[in-house]
Coordinates of C-alpha atoms in Angstrom, one line a residue:
X261 CA -22.6 14.2 -22.3
X262 CA -22.8 15.3 -18.8
X263 CA -20.0 15.7 -15.8
X264 CA -20.3 12.9 -12.8
X265 CA -18.4 14.7 -9.6
X266 CA -17.5 12.6 -6.6
X267 CA -16.2 14.7 -3.8
X268 CA -14.6 13.3 -1.5
X269 CA -13.9 9.9 -2.2
X270 CA -14.6 7.9 1.1
X271 CA -12.6 5.2 2.7
X272 CA -9.5 6.1 1.7
X273 CA -6.4 8.0 3.8
X274 CA -6.5 11.0 2.1
X275 CA -8.7 13.6 -0.1
X276 CA -9.6 12.7 -3.3
X277 CA -11.9 13.9 -5.6
X278 CA -13.2 12.4 -9.3
X279 CA -14.5 13.6 -12.1
X280 CA -15.9 11.7 -15.0
X281 CA -17.3 12.7 -18.4
X282 CA -19.9 10.4 -19.3
X283 CA -21.6 9.6 -22.4
X284 CA -24.3 6.6 -22.9
X285 CA -23.0 5.2 -20.1
X286 CA -19.3 5.1 -20.5
X287 CA -17.0 7.1 -19.0
X288 CA -15.0 9.2 -21.6
X289 CA -12.7 11.2 -19.7
X290 CA -11.7 11.4 -16.0
X291 CA -9.9 13.9 -13.9
X292 CA -8.4 12.4 -10.5
X293 CA -7.7 15.5 -7.8
X294 CA -5.5 15.2 -4.7
X295 CA -7.5 18.0 -2.9
X296 CA -5.0 18.8 0.0
X297 CA -1.9 20.0 0.3
X298 CA 0.1 18.8 3.3
X299 CA 3.5 20.9 2.6
X300 CA 5.8 18.0 4.6
X301 CA 8.3 18.5 2.2
X302 CA 8.5 22.2 3.4
X303 CA 8.2 21.4 6.6
X304 CA 11.7 19.5 6.5
X305 CA 13.5 22.1 5.0
X306 CA 16.1 23.6 7.7
X307 CA 15.8 21.0 9.8
X308 CA 17.9 18.0 11.5
X309 CA 18.1 15.4 8.5
X310 CA 17.6 13.3 11.9
X311 CA 14.1 14.9 12.3
X312 CA 12.6 13.6 9.0
X313 CA 11.7 10.0 10.3
X314 CA 9.5 11.4 12.9
X315 CA 7.7 14.2 10.5
X316 CA 7.7 12.3 7.3
X317 CA 5.3 9.8 9.1
X318 CA 2.8 12.2 9.4
X319 CA 2.3 11.8 5.6
X320 CA 0.1 9.1 5.8
X321 CA -2.0 8.0 9.4
X322 CA -2.7 4.7 8.0
X323 CA 0.9 3.3 7.1
X324 CA 3.0 5.7 8.6
X325 CA 6.1 3.1 8.8
X326 CA 7.1 3.0 5.2
X327 CA 7.9 7.0 5.6
X328 CA 9.8 6.0 8.5
X329 CA 11.9 3.1 6.4
X330 CA 12.4 5.2 3.2
X331 CA 13.3 8.3 5.8
X332 CA 16.2 6.4 7.6
X333 CA 17.4 4.6 4.4
X334 CA 17.8 8.1 2.7
X335 CA 19.3 9.2 5.8
X336 CA 22.0 5.8 5.6
X337 CA 22.5 6.3 2.1
X338 CA 23.6 9.8 2.6
X339 CA 25.9 9.1 5.9
X340 CA 27.3 6.1 4.2
X341 CA 25.3 3.7 6.7
X342 CA 23.5 1.3 4.4
X343 CA 26.0 -2.1 5.1
X344 CA 26.6 -1.1 8.7
X345 CA 23.0 -1.8 9.9
X346 CA 23.2 -4.8 12.7
X347 CA 21.3 -7.9 12.0
X348 CA 18.7 -7.7 14.8
X349 CA 18.1 -3.8 12.8
X350 CA 17.2 -5.4 9.4
X351 CA 15.5 -8.2 10.8
X352 CA 13.1 -5.7 13.1
X353 CA 12.5 -3.8 10.5
X354 CA 11.3 -6.4 8.1
X355 CA 9.0 -7.9 10.7
X356 CA 7.7 -4.4 11.4
X357 CA 7.3 -3.5 8.4
X358 CA 5.7 -6.9 7.2
X359 CA 3.1 -7.1 10.0
X360 CA 1.7 -3.7 9.4
X361 CA 1.6 -4.3 6.2
X362 CA -0.8 -7.3 6.3
X363 CA -2.7 -5.1 8.7
X364 CA -3.3 -2.9 6.1
X365 CA -4.0 -5.6 3.3
X366 CA -6.5 -6.6 5.7
X367 CA -8.1 -3.4 6.8
X368 CA -8.2 -3.2 2.8
X369 CA -9.9 -5.9 1.8
X370 CA -12.7 -6.0 5.1
X371 CA -13.2 -2.8 6.0
X372 CA -12.6 -0.6 3.0
X373 CA -13.8 -2.8 0.2
X374 CA -15.7 -6.0 1.6
X375 CA -19.1 -4.1 2.0
X376 CA -19.1 -3.7 -1.5
X377 CA -19.5 -7.2 -2.4
X378 CA -21.1 -8.7 0.7
X379 CA -24.5 -7.7 2.2
X380 CA -24.2 -7.9 5.8
X381 CA -28.2 -7.5 6.4
X382 CA -28.3 -11.4 5.0
X383 CA -27.1 -11.8 8.9
X384 CA -30.6 -11.4 9.8
X385 CA -31.7 -14.5 8.2
X386 CA -28.9 -16.4 9.8
X387 CA -30.0 -19.1 12.0
X388 CA -27.2 -21.0 13.6
X389 CA -24.6 -20.9 16.7
X390 CA -21.8 -18.9 14.7
X391 CA -21.4 -16.4 17.8
X392 CA -19.8 -13.6 15.7
X393 CA -22.8 -13.6 13.3
X394 CA -25.0 -14.0 16.0
X395 CA -23.8 -10.8 17.6
X396 CA -24.0 -9.3 13.8
X397 CA -27.1 -9.7 14.1
X398 CA -28.3 -8.9 17.4
X399 CA -26.7 -5.8 16.4
X400 CA -29.0 -5.1 13.7
X401 CA -32.0 -6.1 14.7
X402 CA -31.3 -3.3 17.7
X403 CA -31.3 -0.8 14.9
X404 CA -27.6 0.0 14.6
X405 CA -27.5 -0.2 11.1
X406 CA -24.2 1.8 10.1
X407 CA -21.9 1.8 8.8
X408 CA -24.0 -0.6 6.7
X409 CA -26.8 1.4 5.9
X410 CA -27.8 4.0 4.1
X411 CA -26.4 2.4 0.8
X412 CA -26.9 2.9 -3.0
X413 CA -28.1 -0.1 -4.6
X414 CA -25.3 -2.5 -4.9
X415 CA -24.8 -5.5 -7.3
X416 CA -24.6 -8.2 -4.4
X417 CA -24.2 -11.5 -6.1
X418 CA -22.7 -13.9 -3.4
X419 CA -25.2 -16.4 -1.9
X420 CA -26.4 -16.1 2.0
X421 CA -24.0 -19.3 3.0
X422 CA -21.0 -17.4 1.8
X423 CA -22.0 -14.0 2.5
X424 CA -22.3 -15.2 6.2
X425 CA -19.2 -17.0 5.9
X426 CA -16.7 -13.6 4.7
X427 CA -19.4 -11.3 7.2
X428 CA -18.2 -13.4 10.2
X429 CA -14.8 -12.6 8.9
X430 CA -15.5 -8.9 8.7
X431 CA -16.1 -8.9 12.5
X432 CA -12.6 -10.8 13.0
X433 CA -10.7 -8.3 10.7
X434 CA -11.2 -5.8 13.2
X435 CA -10.0 -7.7 15.8
X436 CA -7.0 -8.8 13.6
X437 CA -6.3 -5.3 12.3
X438 CA -5.6 -4.4 16.2
X439 CA -4.0 -7.4 17.0
X440 CA -1.2 -6.9 14.0
X441 CA -0.7 -3.4 15.1
X442 CA -0.1 -4.3 18.9
X443 CA 2.2 -7.3 17.7
X444 CA 4.3 -4.5 15.6
X445 CA 4.2 -2.2 18.4
X446 CA 5.9 -4.4 20.7
X447 CA 9.1 -3.5 18.3
X448 CA 8.2 -0.3 17.3
X449 CA 7.0 1.5 20.2
X450 CA 3.8 2.6 19.1
X451 CA 0.8 3.0 16.6
X452 CA 0.7 5.1 14.5
X453 CA 3.9 6.4 14.0
X454 CA 6.6 4.3 15.2
X455 CA 9.2 5.4 17.4
X456 CA 11.5 3.2 17.4
X457 CA 12.9 3.1 13.7
X458 CA 16.1 5.3 13.5
X459 CA 18.8 5.8 11.3
X460 CA 21.3 2.9 11.9
X461 CA 18.6 0.6 12.6
X462 CA 15.8 -0.1 15.6
X463 CA 16.2 1.9 19.0
X464 CA 15.7 -0.2 22.7
X465 CA 16.9 -3.1 23.9
X466 CA 15.8 -6.1 22.5
X467 CA 14.5 -8.7 25.1
X468 CA 13.6 -12.8 25.0
X469 CA 10.3 -11.9 26.0
X470 CA 9.8 -9.3 23.6
X471 CA 10.6 -12.0 20.7
X472 CA 8.6 -14.7 22.7
X473 CA 5.6 -12.0 23.0
X474 CA 5.5 -11.5 19.1
X475 CA 5.9 -15.2 18.1
X476 CA 3.0 -16.8 20.4
X477 CA 0.7 -14.4 18.7
X478 CA 1.9 -15.1 14.9
X479 CA 0.2 -18.3 14.7
X480 CA -3.2 -16.3 15.0
X481 CA -2.4 -14.0 12.1
X482 CA -0.9 -16.4 10.2
X483 CA -4.2 -18.8 10.4
X484 CA -6.8 -16.2 9.4
X485 CA -4.3 -14.5 6.3
X486 CA -4.1 -18.3 5.5
X487 CA -7.5 -19.7 6.1
X488 CA -9.6 -16.4 6.1
X489 CA -8.5 -13.5 3.8
X490 CA -7.4 -15.5 0.7
X491 CA -10.3 -17.8 0.5
X492 CA -12.4 -14.6 0.9
X493 CA -11.1 -12.8 -1.6
X494 CA -11.0 -16.1 -4.1
X495 CA -14.6 -16.6 -3.3
X496 CA -15.8 -12.8 -4.2
X497 CA -13.5 -13.2 -7.0
X498 CA -15.6 -16.3 -8.6
X499 CA -18.8 -14.2 -7.8
X500 CA -18.2 -11.2 -9.5
X501 CA -15.3 -12.8 -12.6
X502 CA -16.2 -9.8 -14.7
X503 CA -14.2 -7.7 -12.7
X504 CA -11.6 -9.7 -13.6
X505 CA -11.9 -7.4 -16.6
X506 CA -12.3 -4.3 -15.8
X507 CA -9.9 -1.2 -14.2
X508 CA -6.9 -2.3 -16.5
X509 CA -5.3 1.2 -16.3
X510 CA -2.1 1.6 -17.8
X511 CA -0.9 -1.7 -17.8
X512 CA 2.7 -1.1 -16.9
X513 CA 3.8 -1.7 -13.6
X514 CA 6.8 0.0 -11.1
X515 CA 7.9 -1.8 -7.9
X516 CA 11.2 -0.8 -5.3
X517 CA 13.1 -4.0 -3.8
X518 CA 11.9 -4.3 -0.5
X519 CA 12.4 -6.7 2.6
X520 CA 16.0 -7.4 2.9
X521 CA 17.1 -11.2 3.1
X522 CA 20.5 -12.6 3.6
X523 CA 22.3 -14.2 0.6
X524 CA 26.0 -15.4 0.9
X525 CA 26.4 -14.4 4.5
X526 CA 25.2 -10.6 3.7
X527 CA 21.7 -8.8 3.7
X528 CA 22.2 -7.9 0.2
X529 CA 19.0 -9.6 -1.5
X530 CA 15.3 -8.7 -1.0
X531 CA 12.1 -10.9 -0.9
X532 CA 9.8 -8.4 -3.2
X533 CA 11.8 -7.5 -6.1
X534 CA 12.3 -4.0 -7.9
X535 CA 11.7 -3.4 -11.6
X536 CA 9.3 -3.0 -13.9
X537 CA 6.4 -4.8 -16.0
X538 CA 5.7 -3.9 -19.3
X539 CA 3.6 -5.9 -21.6
X540 CA 1.8 -7.8 -19.3
X541 CA 4.7 -10.6 -18.4
X542 CA 8.1 -8.6 -19.5
X543 CA 10.3 -7.9 -16.6
X544 CA 12.6 -5.3 -16.8
X545 CA 15.5 -3.3 -13.9
X546 CA 15.1 -0.2 -12.8
X547 CA 17.0 2.7 -12.8
X548 CA 15.5 5.4 -10.8
X549 CA 17.2 8.2 -12.6
X550 CA 15.1 7.8 -14.9
X551 CA 12.2 9.0 -12.8
X552 CA 10.7 12.4 -13.0
X553 CA 7.6 14.5 -11.8
X554 CA 5.8 16.7 -13.9
X555 CA 3.7 19.5 -12.6
X556 CA 1.8 20.4 -15.6
X557 CA -1.7 20.1 -13.9
X558 CA -0.7 20.4 -10.5
X559 CA -0.6 23.1 -8.4
X560 CA 2.9 24.2 -8.1
X561 CA 4.7 26.5 -10.1
X562 CA 5.8 25.3 -13.8
X563 CA 8.7 23.5 -14.4
X564 CA 10.3 20.9 -16.9
X565 CA 9.7 17.2 -15.5
X566 CA 12.4 17.1 -12.8
X567 CA 14.4 14.4 -11.1
X568 CA 12.8 14.2 -8.0
X569 CA 16.4 14.5 -6.0
X570 CA 16.3 18.0 -8.0
X571 CA 12.7 18.8 -7.2
X572 CA 11.3 21.8 -5.8
X573 CA 7.7 21.9 -3.8
X574 CA 6.5 25.8 -4.8
X575 CA 2.6 25.7 -4.4
X576 CA 0.8 28.3 -7.1
X577 CA -3.0 28.0 -6.2
X578 CA -4.3 30.2 -8.7
X579 CA -3.0 28.3 -11.6
X580 CA -5.3 27.8 -14.4
X581 CA -4.9 24.4 -16.0
X582 CA -4.2 22.4 -12.8
X583 CA -6.9 20.7 -10.8
X584 CA -4.4 18.9 -8.4
X585 CA -1.9 19.0 -5.5
X586 CA -0.5 15.8 -6.4
X587 CA 2.3 16.1 -8.8
X588 CA 2.9 13.4 -11.7
X589 CA 5.8 11.0 -11.5
X590 CA 7.0 9.2 -14.7
X591 CA 9.1 6.8 -15.3
X592 CA 11.0 7.5 -18.9
X593 CA 8.1 9.9 -19.6
X594 CA 5.7 6.9 -19.3
X595 CA 2.8 6.4 -17.1
X596 CA 3.3 3.8 -14.6
X597 CA 0.9 2.0 -12.1
X598 CA 2.4 0.6 -8.5
X599 CA 1.0 -1.5 -5.6
X600 CA 1.3 -5.0 -4.6
X601 CA 0.5 -6.0 -7.9
X602 CA 3.4 -4.5 -9.1
X603 CA 5.5 -6.1 -6.4
X604 CA 3.9 -9.6 -7.1
X605 CA 4.3 -9.3 -10.7
X606 CA 8.2 -7.8 -10.7
X607 CA 9.3 -10.6 -8.0
X608 CA 7.2 -13.5 -9.7
X609 CA 9.1 -12.8 -13.2
X610 CA 12.9 -12.1 -11.6
X611 CA 13.0 -14.5 -8.7
X612 CA 13.3 -18.4 -8.6
X613 CA 11.0 -18.6 -5.8
X614 CA 8.9 -21.7 -5.5
X615 CA 6.6 -20.5 -2.6
X616 CA 5.5 -17.3 -4.6
X617 CA 5.1 -18.9 -8.0
X618 CA 3.0 -21.8 -6.6
X619 CA 0.7 -19.1 -4.5
X620 CA -0.1 -17.2 -7.4
X621 CA -0.6 -19.9 -9.4
X622 CA -3.1 -21.9 -7.6
X623 CA -5.0 -18.6 -6.9
X624 CA -5.3 -17.7 -10.6
X625 CA -6.1 -21.3 -11.1
X626 CA -9.3 -21.4 -8.4
X627 CA -10.7 -18.3 -10.0
X628 CA -10.1 -19.6 -13.6
X629 CA -7.7 -16.5 -14.2
X630 CA -4.3 -16.0 -15.9
X631 CA -1.7 -13.2 -15.2
X632 CA -3.3 -10.8 -17.5
X633 CA -6.2 -11.2 -15.6
X634 CA -4.6 -9.5 -12.3
X635 CA -4.5 -6.0 -14.2
X636 CA -8.1 -5.5 -12.9
X637 CA -10.4 -4.6 -9.7
X638 CA -10.5 -7.7 -8.7
X639 CA -6.6 -8.8 -9.5
X640 CA -5.8 -6.1 -7.3
X641 CA -7.6 -7.4 -4.2
X642 CA -5.8 -11.0 -5.0
X643 CA -2.6 -9.3 -5.2
X644 CA -3.1 -7.9 -1.8
X645 CA -4.1 -10.7 -0.4
X646 CA -1.1 -13.2 -1.7
X647 CA 1.2 -10.5 -0.7
X648 CA -0.2 -10.8 2.5
X649 CA 0.4 -14.7 2.5
X650 CA 4.0 -14.2 1.2
X651 CA 5.1 -11.8 4.4
X652 CA 3.3 -14.3 6.8
X653 CA 5.6 -17.2 5.4
X654 CA 8.9 -15.6 6.5
X655 CA 7.5 -13.7 9.7
X656 CA 7.9 -16.6 11.8
X657 CA 11.9 -16.9 10.5
X658 CA 12.7 -12.9 11.0
X659 CA 11.5 -13.5 14.4
X660 CA 13.3 -16.8 15.1
X661 CA 16.5 -15.4 14.0
X662 CA 16.5 -12.5 16.2
X663 CA 19.2 -12.4 18.9
X664 CA 18.3 -10.8 22.2
X665 CA 20.8 -8.9 23.9
X666 CA 22.7 -8.2 20.6
X667 CA 22.8 -4.6 19.2
X668 CA 19.9 -3.7 16.8
X669 CA 21.5 -0.2 16.0
X670 CA 24.7 1.2 15.1
X671 CA 26.0 4.5 16.2
X672 CA 26.8 6.9 13.3
X673 CA 27.6 10.9 13.1
X674 CA 25.0 12.5 11.2
X675 CA 26.4 13.9 7.6
X676 CA 27.3 17.9 7.3
X677 CA 26.6 17.3 3.6
X678 CA 25.3 15.1 1.0
X679 CA 22.4 13.2 -0.9
X680 CA 20.6 10.0 -0.4
X681 CA 17.9 8.2 -1.4
X682 CA 15.6 5.6 0.4
X683 CA 13.1 3.5 -1.4
X684 CA 10.6 0.9 0.1
X685 CA 7.7 -0.8 -0.7
X686 CA 4.4 0.4 1.0
X687 CA 1.2 -1.2 1.3
X688 CA 0.0 0.8 -1.4
X689 CA 3.1 0.1 -3.6
X690 CA 6.8 2.3 -4.3
X691 CA 7.8 5.0 -2.1
X692 CA 11.0 6.9 -2.7
X693 CA 12.3 9.5 -0.1
X694 CA 14.9 11.7 -1.7
X695 CA 17.4 13.8 0.9
X696 CA 19.7 16.8 0.3
X697 CA 21.5 17.9 3.5
X698 CA 23.8 21.1 3.4
X699 CA 25.7 22.7 6.6
X700 CA 24.0 20.0 8.4
X701 CA 20.3 20.8 7.5
X702 CA 18.0 19.5 5.1
X703 CA 18.4 21.7 2.3
X704 CA 15.7 19.6 0.3
X705 CA 13.5 16.7 0.7
X706 CA 11.2 15.4 -1.8
X707 CA 8.8 12.4 -1.5
X708 CA 6.9 10.1 -4.3
X709 CA 3.8 8.4 -2.5
X710 CA 2.3 5.4 -4.3
X711 CA -0.8 7.6 -4.5
X712 CA 1.4 10.1 -6.5
X713 CA 2.0 7.7 -8.7
X714 CA -1.6 6.0 -9.3
X715 CA -3.8 9.0 -8.6
X716 CA -1.3 11.5 -10.6
X717 CA -3.1 13.7 -13.1
X718 CA -2.4 14.1 -16.7
X719 CA 1.3 15.0 -17.6
X720 CA 2.5 17.6 -20.2
X721 CA 1.7 15.4 -23.1
X722 CA -1.8 15.0 -21.8
X723 CA -1.0 11.4 -20.8
X724 CA -3.9 10.6 -17.9
X725 CA -2.7 9.0 -14.7
X726 CA -3.3 5.3 -13.8
X727 CA -6.6 5.8 -11.9
X728 CA -7.9 7.8 -15.1
X729 CA -7.1 5.6 -17.3
X730 CA -8.8 2.8 -15.3
X731 CA -11.8 4.6 -15.3
X732 CA -11.9 5.6 -19.0
X733 CA -14.0 3.3 -20.9
X734 CA -16.0 1.9 -17.8
X735 CA -19.3 1.4 -18.5
X736 CA -21.7 2.5 -15.7
X737 CA -25.6 3.5 -14.6
X738 CA -26.4 7.1 -15.4
X739 CA -29.1 7.1 -12.6
X740 CA -29.5 10.4 -11.1

């Protein structure tokens, strides 16, 4: 046996290390280590609870807006505001979060993952009139090979024609990532770290020019997501059909409800369902009181698994059996994965939404897959692309329902004492903020990020986290 260490894992936001024990080309054990201590929960203690929305966004520089949504939702829960948010405020939050989530999924596939599947150097053989491909060809011919080279030997399987199509979309993706962030910033105020999301709704005056400025940009984004992003993922999925079988993980999913929808005259429904999925296709409801955090192998002072609302963050850097700054969230002491796959399947299995059922069924049909194949490397890529399409399908109606000149926020008095919980679906999955206020100040604040669920270390019972489980059993080359 030998140990393989990759530190840092690149093309992610954050600091991650992987240690894998390999025997005869198969991973027998794996440890996933979060190597950065942020300490945001400690920083927030003693502050005005209204400060949390700006400070907690610093947890992630790629997708800070879900932290803003979760933070203000926790404060609204604590203040009794949840049912008093104006319709404009609800719709604007949906629009900002959905638009930035689409941008994140585009970034994830094309910029962070795409180069594992397509070989941009094939564009050197291109002899056509596509401006994007000729620009890339000229770029490479001048010797500007980064970020494409140097690289390890990669199992490229896609033919030159398909490669060039996806490569041209790679360049467009850079532009659309920027454009999507600009669209959301029309309402969010700036990027990164939205400044307009506040408890009570959204700050600023909603004007007709802002609404029209957003809507006229939407056609272009919708076209790219529907006619480039999803077809490209499907094309890659066909070429790497074996990737529909690897990286299965724990095969238990957890999601929080997200994107409020009007039902019977009030916003008491959600586009994306919360819940659990077990045994591949068995949906169950979610009770957040069954969530706990285990710190057995984390650099924190030992304690029994604790509900996050009562959790503590007390670093212990010399803890011998620890190997990560990430805690181990568990649901009923079981390991759960979260992410776009979780939101997609909880919604598919629990809601009668014709559009969502049709797009998932047709996408699986194109790659000759079934629901069980979504629990895989390629299945998770497909889930992201489908979620992006679902959100695109609702953005226009949300924007058209905005009412210029009407309030987007409601006034409120900050709480003196109380507790609150804010839940949402970040691009990477279920995000939760737990707030406790005493004497008008934050007395405790706990955050469970999607990465904490997925990259969690082993718990007190020795159960590996989802990433660790996805690696164990994987066949790899043992080249030096």
